[in-house]
Coordinates of C-alpha atoms in Angstrom, one line a residue:
M1 CA 51.9 54.4 -7.1
K2 CA 51.6 52.9 -10.6
I3 CA 53.8 50.0 -9.5
L4 CA 51.5 49.4 -6.5
I5 CA 48.4 49.4 -8.7
A6 CA 50.1 47.0 -11.1
F7 CA 50.9 44.7 -8.2
C8 CA 47.3 44.7 -7.1
I9 CA 46.1 44.1 -10.7
T10 CA 48.3 41.1 -10.9
L11 CA 47.1 39.9 -7.6
F12 CA 43.5 40.2 -8.8
G13 CA 44.3 38.5 -12.0
C14 CA 46.0 35.6 -10.4
A15 CA 43.3 35.3 -7.8
G16 CA 40.7 35.3 -10.5
Q17 CA 42.5 32.4 -12.3
V18 CA 42.6 30.4 -9.1
L19 CA 38.9 31.0 -8.5
A20 CA 37.9 30.1 -12.0
S21 CA 39.7 26.8 -12.2
S22 CA 42.2 25.4 -9.7
G23 CA 44.1 22.2 -10.4
H24 CA 47.0 20.9 -8.3
S25 CA 49.9 18.6 -8.9
G26 CA 49.3 15.0 -9.5
G27 CA 46.9 15.4 -12.4
E28 CA 43.8 15.8 -10.2
T29 CA 40.6 17.3 -11.6
A30 CA 40.3 21.0 -11.7
V31 CA 37.9 22.5 -9.2
N32 CA 35.6 25.3 -10.3
L33 CA 35.2 27.8 -7.4
T34 CA 33.2 30.5 -9.2
G35 CA 29.9 29.2 -8.0
T36 CA 30.8 29.1 -4.3
I37 CA 29.9 31.7 -1.8
F38 CA 33.6 32.6 -1.6
G39 CA 33.6 33.2 -5.3
Y40 CA 30.7 35.6 -5.1
A41 CA 32.3 37.3 -2.1
S42 CA 35.5 37.8 -4.0
L43 CA 33.6 39.3 -7.0
A44 CA 31.9 41.7 -4.6
L45 CA 35.2 42.7 -3.1
F46 CA 36.6 43.3 -6.6
V47 CA 33.6 45.5 -7.6
L48 CA 33.7 47.5 -4.3
A49 CA 37.5 48.1 -4.7
S50 CA 37.0 49.2 -8.3
A51 CA 34.2 51.6 -7.3
L52 CA 36.4 53.2 -4.6
V53 CA 39.1 53.6 -7.3
I54 CA 36.7 55.4 -9.6
F55 CA 35.5 57.7 -6.8
E56 CA 39.0 58.6 -5.6
E57 CA 38.4 62.3 -5.9
Q58 CA 35.3 62.1 -3.7
T59 CA 36.6 59.7 -1.1
H60 CA 40.1 61.3 -1.0
L61 CA 41.4 57.7 -0.7
R62 CA 44.4 56.7 -2.7
K63 CA 43.7 54.0 -5.4
S64 CA 46.2 51.6 -4.0
K65 CA 44.6 51.3 -0.5
P66 CA 41.2 49.7 -1.3
V67 CA 42.7 47.6 -4.1
M68 CA 45.5 46.2 -1.9
M69 CA 43.0 45.4 0.9
A70 CA 40.6 43.7 -1.5
A71 CA 43.4 41.7 -3.1
G72 CA 44.6 40.5 0.3
L73 CA 41.0 39.5 1.4
I74 CA 40.4 37.6 -1.8
W75 CA 43.5 35.5 -1.2
V76 CA 42.2 34.8 2.3
L77 CA 38.9 33.6 0.9
I78 CA 40.8 31.4 -1.6
A79 CA 42.9 29.8 1.2
I80 CA 39.8 29.1 3.3
T81 CA 38.0 27.6 0.2
Y82 CA 41.0 25.3 -0.4
R83 CA 41.0 24.1 3.1
Q84 CA 37.3 23.3 3.0
L85 CA 37.7 21.4 -0.3
G86 CA 40.7 19.4 1.0
I87 CA 43.1 20.9 -1.5
P88 CA 46.7 21.1 -0.2
A89 CA 47.5 24.5 1.3
E90 CA 50.7 24.8 -0.7
E91 CA 48.6 25.3 -3.9
A92 CA 47.5 28.8 -2.8
H93 CA 50.9 29.5 -1.4
N94 CA 52.6 28.5 -4.7
A95 CA 50.1 30.6 -6.7
I96 CA 50.7 33.8 -4.7
I97 CA 54.5 33.2 -4.7
H98 CA 54.4 32.9 -8.5
N99 CA 52.4 36.1 -8.6
I100 CA 54.8 38.0 -6.4
T101 CA 57.7 36.9 -8.6
E102 CA 56.0 38.4 -11.6
Y103 CA 55.5 41.6 -9.7
A104 CA 59.2 41.7 -8.7
E105 CA 60.2 41.4 -12.3
L106 CA 57.8 44.3 -13.2
L107 CA 59.1 46.4 -10.3
L108 CA 62.8 46.0 -11.3
F109 CA 62.0 46.8 -14.9
L110 CA 60.1 49.9 -14.1
L111 CA 62.7 50.9 -11.5
A112 CA 65.4 51.0 -14.1
A113 CA 63.2 52.8 -16.7
M114 CA 62.0 55.5 -14.3
T115 CA 65.5 56.1 -13.0
Y116 CA 66.6 56.9 -16.5
I117 CA 63.5 59.1 -17.0
N118 CA 64.3 61.0 -13.8
S119 CA 67.9 61.4 -14.7
M120 CA 67.0 62.9 -18.1
D121 CA 64.5 65.2 -16.3
E122 CA 67.3 66.3 -13.9
R123 CA 69.5 67.0 -16.9
N124 CA 66.8 69.3 -18.4
V125 CA 66.1 67.1 -21.4
F126 CA 62.3 67.5 -21.2
Q127 CA 62.4 71.1 -20.2
A128 CA 64.6 71.9 -23.2
L129 CA 62.1 70.3 -25.5
R130 CA 59.3 72.2 -23.9
S131 CA 61.2 75.5 -24.2
W132 CA 61.9 74.9 -27.9
L133 CA 58.3 74.3 -28.6
V134 CA 56.9 77.3 -26.8
S135 CA 59.5 79.6 -28.4
R136 CA 58.6 78.7 -32.0
G137 CA 55.3 80.7 -32.3
F138 CA 53.4 77.9 -33.9
S139 CA 49.7 78.2 -34.7
L140 CA 47.3 76.5 -32.3
R141 CA 46.5 73.8 -34.8
K142 CA 50.2 73.1 -35.3
V143 CA 50.7 72.9 -31.5
F144 CA 47.7 70.5 -31.4
W145 CA 49.2 68.1 -34.0
I146 CA 52.9 68.5 -32.8
T147 CA 52.1 67.7 -29.1
G148 CA 49.9 64.8 -30.2
F149 CA 52.5 63.4 -32.5
L150 CA 55.3 63.7 -29.9
A151 CA 53.1 62.0 -27.3
F152 CA 52.5 59.2 -29.7
V153 CA 56.2 58.6 -30.5
I154 CA 57.6 59.3 -27.0
S155 CA 55.1 57.1 -25.1
P156 CA 56.4 53.7 -26.5
V157 CA 59.7 54.2 -24.7
A158 CA 58.8 56.5 -21.9
D159 CA 56.2 56.5 -19.1
N160 CA 52.7 57.5 -20.4
L161 CA 52.2 59.9 -17.5
T162 CA 55.5 61.6 -18.0
T163 CA 54.7 62.1 -21.7
A164 CA 51.3 63.5 -21.0
L165 CA 52.6 65.9 -18.4
L166 CA 55.4 67.1 -20.6
M167 CA 53.1 67.8 -23.6
G168 CA 50.4 69.2 -21.3
A169 CA 52.9 71.7 -20.0
V170 CA 53.6 72.9 -23.5
V171 CA 49.9 73.3 -24.2
M172 CA 49.4 75.2 -20.9
A173 CA 52.3 77.5 -21.7
V174 CA 51.3 78.5 -25.2
A175 CA 47.5 78.8 -24.6
K176 CA 47.0 79.5 -21.0
D177 CA 44.1 81.9 -21.8
N178 CA 42.3 79.5 -24.1
P179 CA 40.5 76.8 -22.0
K180 CA 38.7 75.4 -25.1
F181 CA 42.0 74.7 -26.9
I182 CA 43.6 73.3 -23.7
A183 CA 40.8 70.9 -23.2
L184 CA 41.0 69.6 -26.8
A185 CA 44.8 69.5 -26.9
C186 CA 45.0 67.6 -23.6
I187 CA 42.4 65.1 -24.7
N188 CA 44.5 64.6 -27.9
I189 CA 47.6 64.1 -25.9
V190 CA 46.1 61.5 -23.6
V191 CA 44.7 59.6 -26.5
A192 CA 48.0 59.7 -28.4
A193 CA 50.0 58.7 -25.4
N194 CA 47.8 55.7 -24.7
A195 CA 47.7 54.7 -28.4
G196 CA 51.4 55.0 -28.8
G197 CA 52.0 52.8 -25.7
A198 CA 49.8 50.0 -27.1
F199 CA 52.2 48.9 -29.8
S200 CA 55.3 48.7 -27.6
P201 CA 56.2 46.2 -24.8
F202 CA 57.5 49.2 -22.8
G203 CA 54.6 51.6 -23.6
A204 CA 52.4 50.7 -20.6
I205 CA 52.4 48.5 -17.5
T206 CA 49.8 46.2 -19.2
T207 CA 51.8 45.6 -22.3
L208 CA 55.0 45.0 -20.2
M209 CA 53.1 42.4 -18.2
V210 CA 51.9 40.6 -21.3
W211 CA 55.5 40.6 -22.8
Q212 CA 57.3 39.5 -19.6
K213 CA 54.8 36.7 -19.1
G214 CA 55.5 35.4 -22.7
Q215 CA 52.0 35.9 -24.0
A216 CA 53.3 37.8 -27.0
A217 CA 56.7 38.0 -28.6
F218 CA 58.5 41.3 -28.9
G219 CA 58.0 41.7 -32.6
Q220 CA 54.3 40.8 -32.4
F221 CA 53.5 44.1 -30.6
F222 CA 54.4 46.0 -33.7
Y223 CA 51.5 44.5 -35.6
L224 CA 49.5 46.9 -33.5
F225 CA 51.2 50.0 -34.9
F226 CA 48.7 50.9 -37.6
P227 CA 45.6 50.1 -35.4
S228 CA 47.2 52.3 -32.7
L229 CA 48.0 55.0 -35.2
L230 CA 44.4 55.0 -36.4
N231 CA 43.1 55.1 -32.8
W232 CA 45.0 58.4 -32.4
I233 CA 44.7 59.9 -35.9
I234 CA 40.9 59.5 -36.3
P235 CA 39.9 61.3 -33.0
A236 CA 42.6 63.9 -33.6
A237 CA 41.4 64.7 -37.1
I238 CA 37.9 65.2 -35.8
M239 CA 39.0 67.4 -33.0
S240 CA 41.3 69.4 -35.2
F241 CA 38.3 70.9 -37.0
F242 CA 37.4 72.7 -33.8
V243 CA 40.9 74.0 -33.2
S244 CA 41.7 77.6 -34.2
K245 CA 44.5 78.4 -36.7
A246 CA 45.4 81.5 -34.7
I247 CA 49.2 82.1 -34.3
T248 CA 50.4 81.8 -30.7
K249 CA 52.8 84.3 -29.2
A250 CA 56.3 83.0 -29.0
I251 CA 57.5 82.8 -25.4
A252 CA 61.1 83.7 -24.8
E253 CA 62.4 80.8 -22.9
K254 CA 65.8 79.3 -23.3
I255 CA 66.7 76.1 -21.4
V256 CA 70.0 74.4 -22.1
I257 CA 70.4 70.7 -21.4
K258 CA 73.0 69.9 -18.7
L259 CA 76.3 68.1 -19.1
G260 CA 75.7 64.3 -19.6
A261 CA 72.2 64.6 -21.0
R262 CA 73.1 63.1 -24.3
R263 CA 74.9 60.2 -22.6
N264 CA 71.8 59.5 -20.5
M265 CA 69.5 59.5 -23.6
F266 CA 71.8 57.1 -25.3
L267 CA 72.0 54.8 -22.3
F268 CA 68.2 54.9 -22.0
I269 CA 67.7 53.6 -25.5
M270 CA 70.4 51.0 -25.0
T271 CA 68.7 49.9 -21.9
F272 CA 65.7 48.6 -23.9
V273 CA 68.1 47.0 -26.4
T274 CA 69.7 45.1 -23.6
A275 CA 66.4 44.0 -22.1
V276 CA 65.1 42.7 -25.4
S277 CA 68.4 40.8 -26.0
F278 CA 68.3 39.2 -22.5
H279 CA 64.7 38.0 -23.2
C280 CA 65.1 36.9 -26.9
F281 CA 68.6 35.5 -27.0
L282 CA 69.4 34.5 -23.4
D283 CA 65.9 33.5 -22.2
L284 CA 66.5 35.6 -19.1
P285 CA 63.9 38.0 -17.6
P286 CA 64.0 41.5 -19.3
A287 CA 64.4 43.0 -15.8
A288 CA 67.8 41.5 -15.6
G289 CA 69.0 43.4 -18.7
M290 CA 67.4 46.6 -17.4
M291 CA 69.3 46.3 -14.1
L292 CA 72.6 45.6 -16.0
R293 CA 72.1 48.8 -18.0
L294 CA 71.0 50.7 -14.9
S295 CA 74.5 50.0 -13.4
Y296 CA 76.1 51.9 -16.3
L297 CA 74.3 55.1 -15.2
G298 CA 76.1 55.0 -11.9
L299 CA 79.5 53.7 -13.1
L300 CA 80.1 55.9 -16.1
P301 CA 81.1 59.5 -15.3
L302 CA 79.1 62.4 -16.7
Y303 CA 80.3 63.7 -19.9
S304 CA 78.8 65.3 -23.1
I305 CA 78.4 63.2 -26.2

């Protein structure tokens, strides 16, 4: 689902660039399409699709459906406008092909990353972490800070949604009868996961798109570390004043990671090392490095390291 939404976002973005200023080969003057009726119609389609996304719970319509339809219709309007202005038809064709190529790179990158995430989930890596946390008997305030911190440090390399669900499960387990704490802790987790993902190329789909397109170098993302940290710390510090210091009851839960879990964790980290190396040293798409490391998961036998 997230990949579909990312695809539609890139379609919208590329369509928007075409509508704003469209120049074609041969050095001809750029044509501004924003003031045309098709430009206004495209904007209306975008607003309508965004509204349907916002009201997903009321309409019971998946986010991807209205966004995909609107994206397709916008491209139809662009093609019609090009014909009316006498611009070669291959200009719109080339633009959407370029856009789909970017989406394919994003898809392959996320495919490899999520496969490793799922493999570690199957090996009980995340369940073992959760069982360790709920069996410690920490105070509610410690649980608040620990889950927020873990969300902040895990999200740069793992999927934000997976991170939030994992930490949310910990909160629900240790304080299932305390809705006030659950609300504050889950807000803290979501803020931390999004803040942590902002300073890493792999932390979110948006940062991955920026990195793969070459808009920012790999090292430049880490300039955002302290701003990202402040974006989590300040709201967390304010919310922590409203969190009780009561000691939680330790839950007897023992989950042991399965054979091969450590190998999968090591390969997962090395996957990003390979992706960065492909991009920085070989000038190849990061997705190519991710797919290379993904093959190791299937070729190497399960063993404990």
